[in-house]
Amino acid sequence: MSRTVLLISYEPLVHRLKEHIERQYQKTVDYLLLPRSFFDEAPRYKIDEYVRYYEEICRYLEGVSPTSLRNFMVIVTSWVNFQNFEDWNPLLHYEENRERHYPPEVLLSWLVLTYPEIRWIFLNHAFSRHKGGRFKLHSLPPDMDLTDIFQPTSCIPLFDPCGLRNAIRENIVSRLQHDGRAATAEIPRRKLFAAAIDEEVNYAYMNAYTAYRFGYRAWAINTWQMLHSVFGHPGKKFAVVFEDLYLNFPDKPHQSSFPETQTEDNDATDQEIRLSNLTRRDTLLPAFQNVQHRVLVTVGPRAREQEGDIWNNNMTYLKSLKGKSRILFKPFAGIFDLWKGAGLFERERKGWHFFRKKPRQADDFDWPPSRSDRREGSDPHSAPGKLLIIAQRLIKRAVKILHETETVPDAIHAAVLALEAKELLASRTPTTAMEALAVQHQAEISAESMFYGIEYNLNVKDRFRDIAREVASIGYWFRPASYKKSTINARLTIVESLANRFRELNQFEEEHYCLAEARRLRFDFWLRQKWYHRPAWPFVKYTDFLLRSLWNLFAAVVLWLIVFAGVYCWGKHGIAGFDNIYNAFTESTAFFFTLEQVSEPGEALLFGSKNYWNLLLAVQGLVSFSTLGLFLTHFYMIISRK
Amino acid sequence: MRTIVWTYQASQSREHDSFAPLGHLHGKWIEDPQEKLRLLVAPQQQIEFAAKGESVWLRFKKGDWPMPADDLELKHGVILLHHDKSMIRGYELIPQAVNVLDYSSSDASRYREMLQDVKDIRSRESLVQIAGKWIGVYAEAGKHYMLRQVRHTALNLFLTLCIDIRSIQNLWHKRESSRLKKLLDQLAQSWQVPLSFSRSPYAQLIRFWYVLAGQKVHWEKIGLTPPADVFLPREKWYKPEKDLYSWLLAYRGHAMPPEEGAWEQLVDLSGLVQVGEKFTKKKTSCIANFVGALELLVKSPDPHIWLRDLDALAGRKHKGTPLTFLWYLLALAETNQIPVAALQKKKFSYDHLHQELARLTGMNSGIVIDDFWGWVNALNAMFDELHQAI
């Protein structure tokens, strides 16, 4: 993909570099000038200047469309320290009288956190073409050799594959406030790697985002060049890999490049190399052999005999591998279903929900911070101001992208921005954290709805549970007395926003589920509002149960028919004999549906009492009226919406 | 003998808790002849700075702990390790010769570790050891900052030239004559400006020399004036700018210039030669000759002829890369200690230079640095070694 380049530098370097890049690499290049003293690291004892530069750069980048930003490369000709990340501290603050210099990495860390989709490149005096290094994709060597920078690559920095944002987070977490307590220890860090490999960009984005969401730094790979660069050496270890079985990259090399993998079924050297054979794939790309959990995403075995043989061979090969493997058939029902299908759900093991399952997150990825996990002596303050500013900017950008979303990558882009904002706040500053959470979920359902590779009906149940878990964590900062009400209120707001979004996306069933969930939450909230609402609990819950789905209503009707038939049997007709039971059932059913009693006046007795009979009719009438009324209303609602 | 005064803020509970148990060691000069230092620990409330005559003195005040009777004259060799000097009365009088190191809770883990170390002190000996350790840590931070500044200022001087050389060679290789001419004209125009205002390759090298050795370069002998537009690093805003050499001397406290190891290699790589405390240009220096030749080439009436001639002289390895070949020739000259006389003369002759370069092509190799970019990378590596060495 062709990238636009922004240079942030000084005269005359910026013009020379611009002309050289345009001439040599045919890229569109724009530039922003900063004073030379910044690049020469003249001492800066006040942070204000960096704030001005930050605002200026953000102002420029906000004028660029989101699609372009994902393909943006920003080269800042400032020297950075990638060996020791101490300088990359966005919260660094010195008392003015200490006259301590603020390193340029402070400004650069703000930019990297605010624009995670951009490939940021800095001068790195520890980098050379031969040494490579962890931050190869973000480094320019001292001799200004741009070859590697502009090699055709589809590097997608959005999911932090190199770990630059993660390293900055590590640094934030190690910072102490003046009172010596960890202010931001709850910002999650991602220590493990994942990869999503598919020539279709939408799948690469969706799968990589899912892995990133659940705690992995993810490589989204959709070209052979990138795949070979990442998996071509055995050193890297991946915890999870989503790979398409039938890979068909546009830049796939010919067989002649890899003679060692020639086999009888593909011995023509002028043919493109075939990667659907996993044994060959793993030989060409040795890092696959170190994958702990391998998920093959596929449409399934193909009809042709030859393909069937490949399928069987692949299954045999997978069984022989040390790591776990799973086959996941397209389409799937969204992010949670993808993770579930990959075998990455686990039991909650908590109270009433012991057997319920939830998404398993990466090891050492602690999210969301639970109430019981709040460390002793944990800082009671809200998120640090600088992080709040970055988070607010991320949320604002995410909302803007959501309004203009046209493709799956756009929606995923918005989701990542909101996710980053939420995590930087570490569930503190509850209002902004809730806003980030709401935007994240809206963006996710947008991505799922627009994605043709996903089933028609999306999995929203797991999403509601996820929202409940996160809101419970954020709600920790509410007043304890109103904790329950506040969290219900917050969940209600988020679910209603999802319902609106589903409506806009013409996802009727999902909107209905959201409305049902919203109703349930509203009922919960109403019950807690006043103490004298509590006795209404059974009726409220019954109504909620009925309104959840037509099946619930149908089941309720059947159940009441059976219950009332039983009462008729017991109190009027007698329980012995099929005829009695049948008569009781028909009489009860007739009244239930017509509200007209069919008994003769002399037979209208229950347990020998007319009063009991009248009472029974009253109760049955009430139940019938309300249940059938709700049934008809619900049915009409469905018909009229469709 | 170094004199260390380590102060703390007793009003800060964490510092008070760490230092108070050392009460029996407060206010007494603890001497260590082996380490050649003497050390005093005191709360900041019990010291102040005051002028007395022409000097500034550290005065001790009465308070919770007994303090020395005699004041301490602040001069070279005194190290103050303190927390927030603005809390100390008279801090603005501290002379520049005094090494002032400050710590603060905003130092994050470093601050916590220091206080923990203080808590673990059990004897006079361990106090001296811990003090020495933390003086080293905070001085190291200062050293790291100074060297980083010098390194980046120096490398920045050559970034544009890296791009220019790549551009010239790429356009030559692709035979894009009109674009090459446009680039060369542009460079010639910008490099025609007088040396003191120019950003030409030679002007940049001169700036680099200034960063390395400042006024210690024998500017008059080599017929140049020191540049006026280079910011040298400084430890604090109120301290004077220092070139790398002066800073090294001050940091290591050497009376004689350091001539060994990394520093010597850096000087050699830069194209200078050190004689005593003065530096002069090395006649056979590849980098000096290369930037000089490059400037002459670009400013010549027809640079294309020069590029063509260099390409013609080049063997198979350097075909199509005339500037890399030029570097190769001048590196040969340096390796074999042959001065390129044509470049040293005030009246320059292209024919004479052409003859000398042609003569060099017949020589054996032994070159370590293959091209200008290799030189930049070697310079970068030298700064690494220097950082490790001091």
PDB file of N, CA, C and O in Angstrom, chain A residues 563-598:
ATOM      1  N   VAL A 563     -50.681 -25.140  34.350  1.00  0.00           N
ATOM      2  CA  VAL A 563     -50.920 -24.844  35.777  1.00  0.00           C
ATOM      3  C   VAL A 563     -52.431 -24.755  36.054  1.00  0.00           C
ATOM      4  O   VAL A 563     -52.953 -25.363  36.999  1.00  0.00           O
ATOM      5  N   PHE A 564     -53.111 -23.992  35.221  1.00  0.00           N
ATOM      6  CA  PHE A 564     -54.543 -23.808  35.474  1.00  0.00           C
ATOM      7  C   PHE A 564     -55.315 -25.104  35.234  1.00  0.00           C
ATOM      8  O   PHE A 564     -56.298 -25.396  35.939  1.00  0.00           O
ATOM      9  N   ALA A 565     -54.861 -25.863  34.253  1.00  0.00           N
ATOM     10  CA  ALA A 565     -55.502 -27.165  34.035  1.00  0.00           C
ATOM     11  C   ALA A 565     -55.340 -28.025  35.295  1.00  0.00           C
ATOM     12  O   ALA A 565     -56.287 -28.721  35.721  1.00  0.00           O
ATOM     13  N   GLY A 566     -54.191 -27.940  35.890  1.00  0.00           N
ATOM     14  CA  GLY A 566     -53.939 -28.699  37.110  1.00  0.00           C
ATOM     15  C   GLY A 566     -54.851 -28.252  38.244  1.00  0.00           C
ATOM     16  O   GLY A 566     -55.394 -29.065  38.990  1.00  0.00           O
ATOM     17  N   VAL A 567     -55.040 -26.940  38.347  1.00  0.00           N
ATOM     18  CA  VAL A 567     -55.911 -26.423  39.413  1.00  0.00           C
ATOM     19  C   VAL A 567     -57.349 -26.872  39.167  1.00  0.00           C
ATOM     20  O   VAL A 567     -58.062 -27.258  40.097  1.00  0.00           O
ATOM     21  N   TYR A 568     -57.763 -26.823  37.926  1.00  0.00           N
ATOM     22  CA  TYR A 568     -59.118 -27.274  37.572  1.00  0.00           C
ATOM     23  C   TYR A 568     -59.292 -28.737  37.938  1.00  0.00           C
ATOM     24  O   TYR A 568     -60.326 -29.146  38.479  1.00  0.00           O
ATOM     25  N   CYS A 569     -58.247 -29.511  37.621  1.00  0.00           N
ATOM     26  CA  CYS A 569     -58.280 -30.942  37.949  1.00  0.00           C
ATOM     27  C   CYS A 569     -58.440 -31.135  39.443  1.00  0.00           C
ATOM     28  O   CYS A 569     -59.301 -31.875  39.914  1.00  0.00           O
ATOM     29  N   TRP A 570     -57.631 -30.481  40.129  1.00  0.00           N
ATOM     30  CA  TRP A 570     -57.515 -30.685  41.575  1.00  0.00           C
ATOM     31  C   TRP A 570     -58.765 -30.194  42.296  1.00  0.00           C
ATOM     32  O   TRP A 570     -59.300 -30.844  43.191  1.00  0.00           O
ATOM     33  N   GLY A 571     -59.255 -29.022  41.884  1.00  0.00           N
ATOM     34  CA  GLY A 571     -60.342 -28.407  42.643  1.00  0.00           C
ATOM     35  C   GLY A 571     -61.728 -28.650  42.081  1.00  0.00           C
ATOM     36  O   GLY A 571     -62.729 -28.387  42.760  1.00  0.00           O
ATOM     37  N   LYS A 572     -61.805 -29.167  40.849  1.00  0.00           N
ATOM     38  CA  LYS A 572     -63.163 -29.260  40.278  1.00  0.00           C
ATOM     39  C   LYS A 572     -63.442 -30.632  39.701  1.00  0.00           C
ATOM     40  O   LYS A 572     -64.349 -31.323  40.136  1.00  0.00           O
ATOM     41  N   HIS A 573     -62.631 -31.040  38.721  1.00  0.00           N
ATOM     42  CA  HIS A 573     -62.959 -32.261  37.989  1.00  0.00           C
ATOM     43  C   HIS A 573     -62.461 -33.521  38.677  1.00  0.00           C
ATOM     44  O   HIS A 573     -62.994 -34.604  38.458  1.00  0.00           O
ATOM     45  N   GLY A 574     -61.410 -33.382  39.404  1.00  0.00           N
ATOM     46  CA  GLY A 574     -60.775 -34.576  39.996  1.00  0.00           C
ATOM     47  C   GLY A 574     -59.587 -34.987  39.156  1.00  0.00           C
ATOM     48  O   GLY A 574     -59.564 -34.766  37.933  1.00  0.00           O
ATOM     49  N   ILE A 575     -58.609 -35.602  39.858  1.00  0.00           N
ATOM     50  CA  ILE A 575     -57.358 -35.899  39.161  1.00  0.00           C
ATOM     51  C   ILE A 575     -57.317 -37.321  38.624  1.00  0.00           C
ATOM     52  O   ILE A 575     -56.382 -37.698  37.923  1.00  0.00           O
ATOM     53  N   ALA A 576     -58.335 -38.119  38.942  1.00  0.00           N
ATOM     54  CA  ALA A 576     -58.301 -39.506  38.468  1.00  0.00           C
ATOM     55  C   ALA A 576     -58.978 -39.604  37.119  1.00  0.00           C
ATOM     56  O   ALA A 576     -60.032 -39.016  36.890  1.00  0.00           O
ATOM     57  N   GLY A 577     -58.330 -40.304  36.218  1.00  0.00           N
ATOM     58  CA  GLY A 577     -58.978 -40.584  34.932  1.00  0.00           C
ATOM     59  C   GLY A 577     -58.610 -39.562  33.876  1.00  0.00           C
ATOM     60  O   GLY A 577     -58.538 -38.366  34.143  1.00  0.00           O
ATOM     61  N   PHE A 578     -58.429 -40.091  32.661  1.00  0.00           N
ATOM     62  CA  PHE A 578     -58.021 -39.230  31.551  1.00  0.00           C
ATOM     63  C   PHE A 578     -59.123 -38.230  31.226  1.00  0.00           C
ATOM     64  O   PHE A 578     -58.862 -37.059  30.914  1.00  0.00           O
ATOM     65  N   ASP A 579     -60.380 -38.641  31.295  1.00  0.00           N
ATOM     66  CA  ASP A 579     -61.499 -37.762  30.938  1.00  0.00           C
ATOM     67  C   ASP A 579     -61.520 -36.524  31.809  1.00  0.00           C
ATOM     68  O   ASP A 579     -61.759 -35.398  31.327  1.00  0.00           O
ATOM     69  N   ASN A 580     -61.279 -36.739  33.107  1.00  0.00           N
ATOM     70  CA  ASN A 580     -61.301 -35.591  34.026  1.00  0.00           C
ATOM     71  C   ASN A 580     -60.211 -34.588  33.672  1.00  0.00           C
ATOM     72  O   ASN A 580     -60.441 -33.371  33.629  1.00  0.00           O
ATOM     73  N   ILE A 581     -59.038 -35.166  33.401  1.00  0.00           N
ATOM     74  CA  ILE A 581     -57.896 -34.283  33.084  1.00  0.00           C
ATOM     75  C   ILE A 581     -58.171 -33.543  31.779  1.00  0.00           C
ATOM     76  O   ILE A 581     -57.954 -32.333  31.650  1.00  0.00           O
ATOM     77  N   TYR A 582     -58.719 -34.264  30.819  1.00  0.00           N
ATOM     78  CA  TYR A 582     -59.015 -33.653  29.514  1.00  0.00           C
ATOM     79  C   TYR A 582     -60.046 -32.557  29.650  1.00  0.00           C
ATOM     80  O   TYR A 582     -59.905 -31.465  29.088  1.00  0.00           O
ATOM     81  N   ASN A 583     -61.105 -32.843  30.436  1.00  0.00           N
ATOM     82  CA  ASN A 583     -62.154 -31.836  30.625  1.00  0.00           C
ATOM     83  C   ASN A 583     -61.580 -30.603  31.313  1.00  0.00           C
ATOM     84  O   ASN A 583     -61.898 -29.459  30.948  1.00  0.00           O
ATOM     85  N   ALA A 584     -60.737 -30.845  32.317  1.00  0.00           N
ATOM     86  CA  ALA A 584     -60.135 -29.728  33.048  1.00  0.00           C
ATOM     87  C   ALA A 584     -59.277 -28.891  32.101  1.00  0.00           C
ATOM     88  O   ALA A 584     -59.327 -27.647  32.116  1.00  0.00           O
ATOM     89  N   PHE A 585     -58.514 -29.572  31.288  1.00  0.00           N
ATOM     90  CA  PHE A 585     -57.614 -28.868  30.358  1.00  0.00           C
ATOM     91  C   PHE A 585     -58.399 -28.043  29.357  1.00  0.00           C
ATOM     92  O   PHE A 585     -58.105 -26.864  29.115  1.00  0.00           O
ATOM     93  N   THR A 586     -59.439 -28.624  28.783  1.00  0.00           N
ATOM     94  CA  THR A 586     -60.200 -27.888  27.757  1.00  0.00           C
ATOM     95  C   THR A 586     -60.934 -26.705  28.363  1.00  0.00           C
ATOM     96  O   THR A 586     -60.998 -25.616  27.774  1.00  0.00           O
ATOM     97  N   GLU A 587     -61.510 -26.917  29.552  1.00  0.00           N
ATOM     98  CA  GLU A 587     -62.240 -25.815  30.189  1.00  0.00           C
ATOM     99  C   GLU A 587     -61.295 -24.660  30.525  1.00  0.00           C
ATOM    100  O   GLU A 587     -61.615 -23.485  30.274  1.00  0.00           O
ATOM    101  N   SER A 588     -60.142 -25.057  31.081  1.00  0.00           N
ATOM    102  CA  SER A 588     -59.159 -24.031  31.466  1.00  0.00           C
ATOM    103  C   SER A 588     -58.657 -23.281  30.243  1.00  0.00           C
ATOM    104  O   SER A 588     -58.549 -22.047  30.239  1.00  0.00           O
ATOM    105  N   THR A 589     -58.357 -24.013  29.188  1.00  0.00           N
ATOM    106  CA  THR A 589     -57.830 -23.398  27.971  1.00  0.00           C
ATOM    107  C   THR A 589     -58.863 -22.492  27.329  1.00  0.00           C
ATOM    108  O   THR A 589     -58.556 -21.378  26.882  1.00  0.00           O
ATOM    109  N   ALA A 590     -60.098 -22.948  27.301  1.00  0.00           N
ATOM    110  CA  ALA A 590     -61.176 -22.145  26.697  1.00  0.00           C
ATOM    111  C   ALA A 590     -61.287 -20.806  27.416  1.00  0.00           C
ATOM    112  O   ALA A 590     -61.400 -19.743  26.785  1.00  0.00           O
ATOM    113  N   PHE A 591     -61.307 -20.864  28.758  1.00  0.00           N
ATOM    114  CA  PHE A 591     -61.423 -19.605  29.501  1.00  0.00           C
ATOM    115  C   PHE A 591     -60.199 -18.736  29.283  1.00  0.00           C
ATOM    116  O   PHE A 591     -60.306 -17.518  29.151  1.00  0.00           O
ATOM    117  N   PHE A 592     -59.017 -19.392  29.244  1.00  0.00           N
ATOM    118  CA  PHE A 592     -57.768 -18.639  29.112  1.00  0.00           C
ATOM    119  C   PHE A 592     -57.774 -17.797  27.839  1.00  0.00           C
ATOM    120  O   PHE A 592     -57.360 -16.640  27.836  1.00  0.00           O
ATOM    121  N   PHE A 593     -58.288 -18.398  26.758  1.00  0.00           N
ATOM    122  CA  PHE A 593     -58.212 -17.687  25.477  1.00  0.00           C
ATOM    123  C   PHE A 593     -59.452 -16.839  25.178  1.00  0.00           C
ATOM    124  O   PHE A 593     -59.384 -15.941  24.349  1.00  0.00           O
ATOM    125  N   THR A 594     -60.580 -17.134  25.822  1.00  0.00           N
ATOM    126  CA  THR A 594     -61.798 -16.378  25.490  1.00  0.00           C
ATOM    127  C   THR A 594     -62.297 -15.499  26.624  1.00  0.00           C
ATOM    128  O   THR A 594     -63.141 -14.612  26.411  1.00  0.00           O
ATOM    129  N   LEU A 595     -61.832 -15.808  27.854  1.00  0.00           N
ATOM    130  CA  LEU A 595     -62.294 -15.123  29.070  1.00  0.00           C
ATOM    131  C   LEU A 595     -63.803 -15.280  29.279  1.00  0.00           C
ATOM    132  O   LEU A 595     -64.454 -14.414  29.865  1.00  0.00           O
ATOM    133  N   GLU A 596     -64.281 -16.380  28.790  1.00  0.00           N
ATOM    134  CA  GLU A 596     -65.694 -16.708  29.037  1.00  0.00           C
ATOM    135  C   GLU A 596     -65.746 -18.094  29.634  1.00  0.00           C
ATOM    136  O   GLU A 596     -65.242 -19.042  29.033  1.00  0.00           O
ATOM    137  N   GLN A 597     -66.405 -18.191  30.785  1.00  0.00           N
ATOM    138  CA  GLN A 597     -66.412 -19.507  31.416  1.00  0.00           C
ATOM    139  C   GLN A 597     -67.426 -20.406  30.708  1.00  0.00           C
ATOM    140  O   GLN A 597     -68.487 -19.951  30.260  1.00  0.00           O
ATOM    141  N   VAL A 598     -67.038 -21.666  30.561  1.00  0.00           N
ATOM    142  CA  VAL A 598     -67.881 -22.640  29.859  1.00  0.00           C
ATOM    143  C   VAL A 598     -68.638 -23.553  30.853  1.00  0.00           C
ATOM    144  O   VAL A 598     -69.427 -24.395  30.456  1.00  0.00           O
TER     145      VAL A 598
END
